[in-house]
N, CA and C of each residue as an Amber inpcrd file, in Angstrom:
protein
   495
 106.4000000  78.2190000 127.0200000 107.7640000  78.4820000 126.4150000
 108.4380000  77.0590000 126.1290000 108.9400000  76.9100000 125.0450000
 109.5980000  75.6100000 124.7920000 110.8590000  75.3350000 125.6870000
 111.1560000  74.1200000 125.5180000 112.4790000  73.6770000 126.4440000
 113.7250000  74.3660000 125.9040000 113.7260000  74.7720000 124.6740000
 114.9460000  75.4900000 123.9730000 115.0790000  76.8650000 124.7510000
 114.0320000  77.4970000 125.0580000 114.0370000  78.8480000 125.6210000
 114.6840000  78.8910000 127.0220000 114.7650000  77.7910000 127.6670000
 115.2210000  77.6970000 129.0800000 116.7280000  77.8460000 129.0940000
 117.3450000  77.3230000 127.9350000 118.8590000  77.3630000 127.9490000
 119.5440000  78.7230000 127.6270000 118.5860000  79.7120000 127.1750000
 119.0730000  81.0540000 126.6570000 119.5140000  81.7870000 127.9860000
 120.6050000  82.6340000 127.8070000 120.8760000  83.4680000 128.8180000
 119.9030000  84.7450000 128.7400000 120.0420000  85.7450000 129.5850000
 119.3060000  86.9360000 129.7280000 118.8590000  87.6480000 128.4690000
 120.2070000  88.0310000 127.7090000 119.8810000  88.7540000 126.4290000
 119.3540000  87.9750000 125.4340000 119.7630000  86.7500000 125.3000000
 119.2010000  85.9520000 124.2480000 117.7540000  85.6560000 124.5360000
 117.3190000  85.3270000 125.7630000 115.8580000  85.2590000 126.0740000
 115.1350000  86.4920000 125.7420000 115.6680000  87.7040000 126.0820000
 114.9160000  88.8780000 125.8410000 114.8330000  89.1190000 124.1900000
 115.8250000  88.7100000 123.5340000 115.6570000  88.8000000 122.0430000
 114.6940000  87.8280000 121.5670000 114.6860000  86.6820000 122.0180000
 113.7820000  85.4730000 121.6060000 112.3360000  86.0430000 121.9520000
 112.0200000  86.5570000 123.0480000 110.8020000  87.0740000 123.4150000
 110.3320000  88.2610000 122.4260000 111.2890000  89.1490000 122.1370000
 110.9490000  90.2110000 121.2290000 110.6490000  89.7660000 119.8920000
 111.4360000  88.6240000 119.3390000 111.2770000  88.0920000 118.0760000
 109.6600000  87.3980000 118.0380000 109.6070000  86.8240000 118.9500000
 108.0590000  86.0270000 119.0850000 106.8800000  87.1460000 118.9760000
 107.1930000  88.3110000 119.7500000 106.2520000  89.3050000 119.7480000
 106.1430000  89.9610000 118.4630000 107.2720000  90.0920000 117.5770000
 107.3020000  90.5280000 116.3150000 106.3440000  89.6400000 115.4060000
 106.7060000  88.3580000 115.5020000 105.9230000  87.3810000 114.7280000
 104.4090000  87.6240000 114.8860000 103.9600000  87.6180000 116.2650000
 102.6200000  87.8150000 116.5780000 102.0660000  89.0100000 116.0860000
 102.7780000  90.1920000 116.2140000 102.2520000  91.4410000 115.7270000
 102.1700000  91.4610000 114.2210000 103.1660000  90.8070000 113.4920000
 103.0160000  90.7080000 111.9790000 101.7450000  89.9190000 111.4770000
 101.4880000  89.0120000 112.1570000 100.1830000  88.2340000 111.8900000
  99.0900000  88.9260000 112.1600000  98.9990000  89.4740000 113.4110000
  97.6620000  90.4050000 113.7420000  97.5310000  91.4960000 112.8960000
  98.5450000  92.2170000 112.5020000  98.4750000  93.3830000 111.7410000
  97.9110000  92.9610000 110.4410000  98.4030000  91.9160000 109.8080000
  97.6800000  91.5040000 108.3390000  96.3180000  91.2870000 108.6190000
  95.8920000  90.5110000 109.7290000  94.3570000  90.1900000 109.8470000
  93.6910000  91.4060000 110.0910000  94.2030000  92.5120000 110.7930000
  93.6210000  93.6630000 111.0080000  93.4140000  94.4600000 109.7130000
  94.4140000  94.4120000 108.8620000  94.4770000  95.0990000 107.7310000
  93.2860000  94.5920000 106.5970000  93.2140000  93.3950000 106.7190000
  92.0560000  92.6260000 105.9820000  90.6660000  92.9860000 106.6310000
  90.7030000  93.2370000 107.8480000  89.3570000  93.6570000 108.5520000
  89.0820000  95.0730000 108.3270000  90.0560000  96.0490000 108.1870000
  89.9210000  97.4090000 107.8290000  89.4070000  97.5840000 106.3610000
  89.8770000  96.7100000 105.5760000  89.3840000  96.7050000 104.0780000
  87.9540000  96.2460000 104.0730000  87.6770000  95.1210000 104.7190000
  86.3380000  94.5710000 104.8540000  85.3070000  95.6010000 105.3180000
  85.5780000  96.3510000 106.3530000  84.7600000  97.3560000 107.0130000
  84.4580000  98.3560000 105.8480000  85.6540000  98.9270000 105.1720000
  85.4590000  99.9290000 104.1260000  84.5790000  99.4110000 103.0730000
  84.7780000  98.2350000 102.6510000  83.9360000  97.6920000 101.6130000
  82.5050000  97.5670000 102.0140000  82.1400000  97.0510000 103.1300000
  81.0800000  97.0630000 103.6370000  80.1490000  98.4150000 103.6370000
  80.9610000  99.4690000 104.0740000  80.4770000 100.8110000 104.0370000
  80.0940000 101.2180000 102.6380000  80.9400000 100.8330000 101.7260000
  80.7750000 101.3080000 100.3030000  79.8620000 100.3520000  99.4990000
  79.4130000  99.2860000 100.1790000  78.5540000  98.2650000  99.4870000
  79.1700000  97.4300000  98.5160000  80.3950000  97.1400000  98.5640000
  81.2820000  96.3490000  97.6170000  81.2740000  95.0400000  98.2200000
  80.5130000  94.0710000  97.9560000  80.3810000  92.7370000  98.3900000
  80.8110000  91.6560000  97.7440000  81.1620000  91.9050000  96.4270000
  81.4400000  90.6810000  95.5630000  82.8810000  90.2740000  95.6240000
  83.7090000  91.1100000  96.1400000  85.1340000  90.5430000  96.2090000
  85.4140000  90.8390000  97.7660000  86.4320000  89.8020000  98.1610000
  86.9280000  89.9350000  99.4490000  88.2100000  90.8820000  99.7080000
  88.4980000  91.1380000 101.0370000  89.7350000  91.9420000 101.2060000
  91.0310000  91.3760000 100.4920000  91.1910000  90.0640000 100.5820000
  92.3560000  89.4660000  99.9720000  92.4290000  89.7780000  98.4000000
  91.3760000  89.7210000  97.8720000  91.2500000  89.8630000  96.3730000
  91.5930000  91.3210000  96.1120000  90.9400000  92.3680000  97.0580000
  91.1980000  93.6890000  96.8860000  92.7240000  94.0040000  97.1120000
  93.3870000  93.4770000  97.9930000  94.7820000  93.7210000  98.0790000
  95.6300000  93.1380000  96.8410000  95.1870000  92.1910000  96.4600000
  95.7140000  91.6670000  95.1600000  95.6230000  92.6230000  93.9730000
  94.4640000  93.0860000  93.8000000  94.1660000  94.3390000  92.9050000
  95.1500000  95.5430000  93.1510000  95.1610000  95.8530000  94.4960000
  95.9470000  96.9520000  94.7360000  97.5170000  96.7020000  94.4030000
  97.9750000  95.6740000  94.8690000  99.4850000  95.2410000  94.7610000
  99.7440000  95.0620000  93.1550000  98.8990000  94.6910000  92.4420000
  99.1670000  94.5630000  90.9570000  99.3320000  96.0930000  90.3020000
  98.3750000  96.7300000  90.6850000  98.3580000  98.1180000  90.1570000
  98.3330000  98.2300000  88.6350000  99.2120000  98.9290000  87.9670000
  99.2540000  98.9680000  86.5470000 100.1960000  97.9690000  85.9110000
 100.7440000  96.9950000  86.6810000 101.5780000  95.8950000  86.0950000
 100.8090000  94.8090000  85.3960000 101.3660000  94.1310000  84.5920000
 100.8420000  92.9820000  84.0450000 101.7810000  91.8450000  84.4180000
 101.1530000  90.7070000  85.1470000 101.9490000  89.7500000  85.5590000
 101.3240000  88.3460000  85.4690000 102.3940000  87.3730000  85.8240000
 101.6130000  85.9320000  85.8810000 101.5690000  85.5890000  87.1950000
 100.7890000  84.4740000  87.4670000 100.3670000  84.0330000  88.8570000
 101.8150000  83.8300000  89.6890000 102.7630000  83.2820000  89.0000000
 103.9930000  82.9500000  89.5430000 104.7840000  84.2910000  90.0520000
 104.6390000  85.3700000  89.1330000 105.2940000  86.5720000  89.4800000
 104.6330000  87.1660000  90.7110000 103.2420000  86.8540000  90.8710000
 102.5870000  87.4650000  91.9200000 103.1740000  86.9930000  93.4560000
 103.4770000  85.7550000  93.3540000 104.1720000  85.2960000  94.5780000
 105.4730000  85.5910000  94.6700000 106.3080000  85.4940000  93.6010000
 107.8300000  85.7470000  93.7170000 108.1010000  87.2290000  94.0310000
 107.2400000  88.1330000  93.5300000 107.4300000  89.5850000  93.7430000
 106.7900000  90.0750000  95.0540000 106.2180000  89.1090000  95.7240000
 105.5600000  89.6000000  96.9080000 104.2240000  90.2920000  96.9210000
 103.6280000  90.2720000  95.5970000 102.4420000  90.9560000  95.4710000
 101.1620000  90.2880000  96.3550000 101.3720000  88.9600000  96.5560000
 100.3390000  88.3280000  97.0810000 100.7620000  87.3350000  98.3260000
  99.9980000  87.4090000  99.3440000 100.4490000  86.7140000 100.4610000
  99.4090000  85.3660000 100.7150000  98.4600000  85.2120000  99.9300000
  97.5620000  84.0340000 100.1050000  98.1120000  82.6780000  99.5570000
  97.3650000  81.5790000  99.9160000  97.7970000  80.3610000  99.4360000
  97.0110000  80.0110000  98.1920000  95.9490000  80.6870000  97.8900000
  95.0020000  80.2650000  96.7110000  95.0420000  81.3610000  95.6090000
  96.2150000  81.5030000  95.0070000  96.2320000  82.5350000  93.8070000
  95.3800000  82.2470000  92.8190000  95.3710000  81.0300000  92.4040000
  94.5400000  80.6340000  91.2050000  93.1550000  80.8380000  91.3030000
  92.6530000  80.5560000  92.3780000  91.1330000  80.7290000  92.7510000
  90.9180000  82.2720000  92.7290000  91.7470000  83.0640000  93.5040000
  91.3230000  84.4170000  93.4460000  91.4810000  85.0930000  92.2470000
  92.3690000  84.7480000  91.4110000  92.7080000  85.3320000  90.0220000
  91.5370000  85.0160000  89.0660000  91.0210000  83.7790000  89.1800000
  89.9300000  83.1150000  88.3400000  88.5750000  84.0750000  88.7770000
  88.4950000  84.3240000  90.1140000  87.2050000  85.0060000  90.5820000
  87.3110000  86.2740000  90.0270000  88.3850000  86.9670000  90.1320000
  88.5350000  88.4100000  89.8060000  88.3580000  88.6010000  88.3280000
  88.8670000  87.5590000  87.5090000  88.6130000  87.6010000  86.0420000
  87.1740000  87.4190000  85.7170000  86.5750000  86.3660000  86.4050000
  85.0960000  86.1780000  86.2300000  84.2220000  87.2710000  86.6250000
  84.6220000  88.0100000  87.5180000  83.8140000  89.2010000  88.0200000
  84.2560000  90.5660000  87.2140000  85.0900000  90.4070000  86.3980000
  85.4400000  91.5590000  85.3590000  86.4730000  92.5830000  86.1490000
  87.2580000  92.1510000  87.2330000  88.2100000  93.0930000  87.6230000
  89.5240000  93.0060000  86.9440000  89.7970000  91.8840000  86.3360000
  91.1950000  91.7020000  85.6720000  90.8350000  90.9060000  84.2560000
  91.7560000  91.3840000  83.3540000  91.8820000  90.6360000  82.1620000
  92.9560000  89.5450000  82.1880000  92.7610000  88.6030000  81.6480000
  93.8000000  87.4900000  81.5110000  94.1570000  87.0030000  80.0180000
  95.3750000  86.7870000  79.6750000  95.5730000  86.3410000  78.2960000
  96.7700000  85.2850000  78.3010000  96.6150000  84.1830000  77.7360000
  97.6380000  83.2410000  77.6140000  98.8750000  83.8070000  76.9170000
 100.1670000  83.3290000  77.3260000 101.3730000  83.7990000  76.8690000
 101.4890000  83.0990000  75.4280000 101.9920000  83.8660000  74.4240000
 102.0270000  83.1970000  73.1800000 103.2570000  82.3500000  73.1700000
 104.3640000  82.6160000  74.0700000 105.5350000  81.7740000  74.2350000
 105.1700000  80.4630000  74.9360000 104.7620000  80.6760000  76.1470000
 104.4260000  79.4200000  77.0360000 102.8120000  79.3730000  77.2730000
 102.2210000  78.5740000  76.6190000 100.7470000  78.4430000  76.5350000
 100.1550000  78.1300000  78.0850000 101.1760000  77.6620000  78.8080000
 100.7010000  77.3110000  80.2690000 100.5520000  78.6010000  81.1640000
 101.4310000  79.6460000  80.6920000 101.4480000  80.7640000  81.4230000
 100.2670000  81.7250000  81.0760000  99.6080000  82.3990000  82.0730000
  98.6110000  83.4520000  81.8850000  99.0480000  84.7040000  82.4880000
  98.9050000  85.6280000  81.5310000  99.3270000  87.0280000  82.1170000
  98.0120000  87.7950000  82.6450000  98.1550000  88.5990000  83.6620000
  96.7390000  89.1990000  84.1050000  97.1330000  90.6810000  84.2500000
  96.0830000  91.6280000  84.1680000  96.1410000  92.8880000  84.4000000
  94.7670000  93.4730000  84.7120000  94.6910000  94.5750000  85.3160000
  93.4940000  95.1050000  85.9230000  92.6910000  95.7350000  84.7890000
  91.2210000  95.6100000  84.8330000  90.3740000  96.1300000  83.9690000
  90.1350000  97.5560000  84.5460000  89.3230000  98.2960000  83.8960000
  88.8940000  99.7500000  84.6030000  88.1440000  99.4340000  85.8290000
  87.1670000  98.4000000  85.8690000  86.6260000  98.0920000  87.2640000
  87.7480000  97.7170000  88.3500000  88.7210000  96.9070000  88.0540000
  89.6920000  96.5800000  88.9830000  90.5820000  97.7350000  89.3720000
  90.8810000  98.7890000  88.3060000  91.4170000 100.0210000  88.7700000
  90.6870000 100.9000000  89.6940000  89.3070000 100.9260000  89.5310000
  88.4530000 101.6500000  90.4810000  88.5720000 101.1860000  91.9590000
  88.6570000  99.8180000  91.9580000  88.7830000  99.2770000  93.3830000
  90.2760000  99.5670000  93.9690000  91.1740000  99.4590000  93.0970000
  92.5680000  99.8230000  93.3800000  92.5970000 101.1960000  93.8860000
  91.9470000 102.1990000  93.3210000  91.8150000 103.4710000  93.5700000
  91.2410000 103.7210000  95.0410000  90.1440000 102.8060000  95.3700000
  89.4270000 102.9730000  96.6170000  90.3180000 102.5910000  97.7250000
  91.2080000 101.5510000  97.4120000  92.0980000 101.1120000  98.5110000
  93.3090000 102.1750000  98.6800000  93.7110000 102.6800000  97.5240000
  94.7140000 103.5830000  97.6670000  94.2010000 104.8950000  98.4510000
  92.9380000 105.3160000  98.3720000  92.3710000 106.3230000  99.1160000
  92.3290000 106.0280000 100.5160000  91.9250000 104.7470000 100.8060000
  92.0040000 104.3850000 102.1980000  93.2700000 104.4930000 102.9350000
  94.1860000 103.9860000 102.1680000  95.6560000 103.9360000 102.6760000
  96.0740000 105.4180000 102.9120000  95.8300000 106.3400000 101.9820000
  96.2280000 107.6540000 102.0810000  95.6050000 108.3640000 103.1810000
  94.4830000 108.2330000 103.4680000  93.7530000 108.6720000 104.7240000
  94.2840000 108.2610000 105.9590000  94.5660000 106.8500000 105.9830000
  95.1450000 106.4500000 107.1390000  96.7070000 107.0010000 107.4240000
  97.4190000 107.0580000 106.3900000  98.7100000 107.7230000 106.4930000
  98.6900000 109.0360000 107.0520000  97.7600000 109.9340000 106.3880000
  97.5580000 111.3740000 106.8290000  97.1370000 111.4510000 108.1530000
  96.1340000 110.5610000 108.8030000  95.7670000 110.4620000 110.0420000
  96.7760000 110.1080000 111.0640000  97.4930000 109.2100000 110.7480000
  98.6440000 108.6730000 111.6200000  99.6820000 109.8440000 111.8700000
  99.9470000 110.4720000 110.6800000 101.0460000 111.4810000 110.6910000
 100.5070000 112.7630000 111.4920000  99.2530000 113.0920000 111.1070000
  98.5930000 114.3020000 111.9240000  98.5590000 114.0050000 113.3170000
  98.1480000 112.9440000 113.8130000  97.9040000 112.6640000 115.1090000
  99.1190000 112.1590000 115.8420000 100.3640000 112.1250000 115.1310000
 101.5510000 111.6640000 115.7720000 101.6650000 110.2950000 116.2900000
 100.9350000 109.4290000 115.5850000 101.1250000 108.0670000 116.0010000
 102.4470000 107.3940000 115.6480000 102.9410000 107.7190000 114.4820000
 104.2810000 107.1990000 113.9870000 104.8930000 108.3940000 113.2510000
 106.1870000 108.6910000 113.5400000 106.9470000 109.6470000 112.9360000
 107.4540000 109.0260000 111.5150000 107.7600000 109.7230000 110.5800000
 108.3620000 109.3040000 109.4100000 109.5980000 108.4720000 109.7290000
 110.5090000 108.9110000 110.5660000 111.8000000 108.3140000 111.0220000
 111.4740000 107.0150000 111.5870000 110.4290000 106.8610000 112.3810000
 110.0980000 105.5270000 112.9960000 109.4700000 104.5840000 112.0510000
 108.7350000 105.1520000 111.1780000 108.1640000 104.3450000 110.0000000
 109.2890000 103.6720000 109.2280000 110.3860000 104.5120000 108.9620000
 111.5340000 103.9720000 108.0690000 112.2570000 103.0360000 108.7950000
 112.3600000 103.1740000 110.1830000 113.1670000 102.1280000 111.0210000
 112.3210000 100.8820000 110.9050000 111.0390000 100.9130000 111.1700000
 110.2070000  99.7800000 111.0190000 110.3670000  99.0870000 109.7590000
 110.4280000  99.7510000 108.6490000 110.4790000  99.2430000 107.2110000
 111.8680000  98.6060000 107.1550000 112.8820000  99.0910000 107.5700000
 114.1840000  98.5750000 107.4310000 114.2080000  97.3350000 108.2950000
 113.7220000  97.1760000 109.4830000 113.7720000  96.0820000 110.1370000
 112.9720000  94.9390000 109.5590000 111.8870000  95.2690000 109.1140000
 111.0790000  94.2000000 108.4880000 111.7330000  93.7170000 107.0850000
 112.3920000  94.6430000 106.4000000 113.0860000  94.0180000 105.1090000
 114.2650000  93.2190000 105.4660000 114.8530000  93.3850000 106.6920000
 115.9370000  92.6840000 106.9910000 115.4610000  91.3080000 107.3720000
 114.3660000  91.2290000 108.1540000 113.7050000  89.9350000 108.5500000
 113.2840000  89.1760000 107.2600000 112.6740000  90.0360000 106.2360000
 112.2490000  89.4410000 104.9840000 113.3790000  88.8390000 104.3410000
 114.5230000  89.4590000 104.2870000 115.7220000  88.8960000 103.6430000
 116.2130000  87.6760000 104.4560000 116.2480000  87.6080000 105.9040000
 116.5870000  86.6320000 106.5380000 115.8180000  85.3120000 106.2910000
 114.5020000  85.5240000 106.2530000 113.5130000  84.3590000 105.9890000
 113.7390000  83.7270000 104.5450000 113.9100000  84.7340000 103.6250000
 114.1220000  84.3020000 102.2990000 115.3720000  83.4960000 102.1720000
 116.4420000  83.9540000 103.0170000 117.5860000  83.0800000 102.8160000
 117.3310000  81.7350000 103.5050000 116.6230000  81.6490000 104.4510000
 116.3180000  80.4120000 104.9940000 115.6520000  79.2810000 104.1580000
 114.7550000  79.9640000 103.3760000 114.0270000  79.1370000 102.3430000
 114.8410000  78.5990000 101.3280000 115.7730000  79.6790000 100.7060000
 116.6950000  79.1780000  99.7190000 117.7860000  78.4000000 100.0220000
 118.3720000  78.4630000 101.1810000 119.6750000  78.0160000 101.6290000
 119.6780000  76.7220000 102.4850000 118.4920000  76.6780000 103.2100000
 118.5760000  75.7240000 104.3870000 117.7390000  74.4060000 103.9850000
 116.6320000  74.7380000 103.3280000 115.7300000  73.5760000 103.0220000
 115.8670000  73.0400000 101.7070000
């Protein structure tokens, strides 16, 4: 624990420890999600795209977007958007088209092949949600509470980027 934590009172310290645990869980959950997708793809013998690319296809869905919109709308969490988009276009999962207005901007959308992968990921998530609910892992109310908390954290972090730096 850093020196800053030593000057916190009991409730501040408890909050700080909870916050650090949240951060670690968010990071671990994202890595686990990628592993779950990887395992599903290995089971289905889908080896030409990786889990990050599959999530990109899932999140784009039926939308047509630019690379910039992928980041700003939260569709994509990776650092190498251009590489993954190019790979998905080259492999036939996405169409791309230069904007008539701004030739530097490229719009992308899923091909039929990309929609099939999106459908597989959607099915995986549906199965997981049904299993969690059926087995009582998480109630709908608890899921909503978690979502509201994460949205507030997302809003706070977004404000930090926009207003402090």
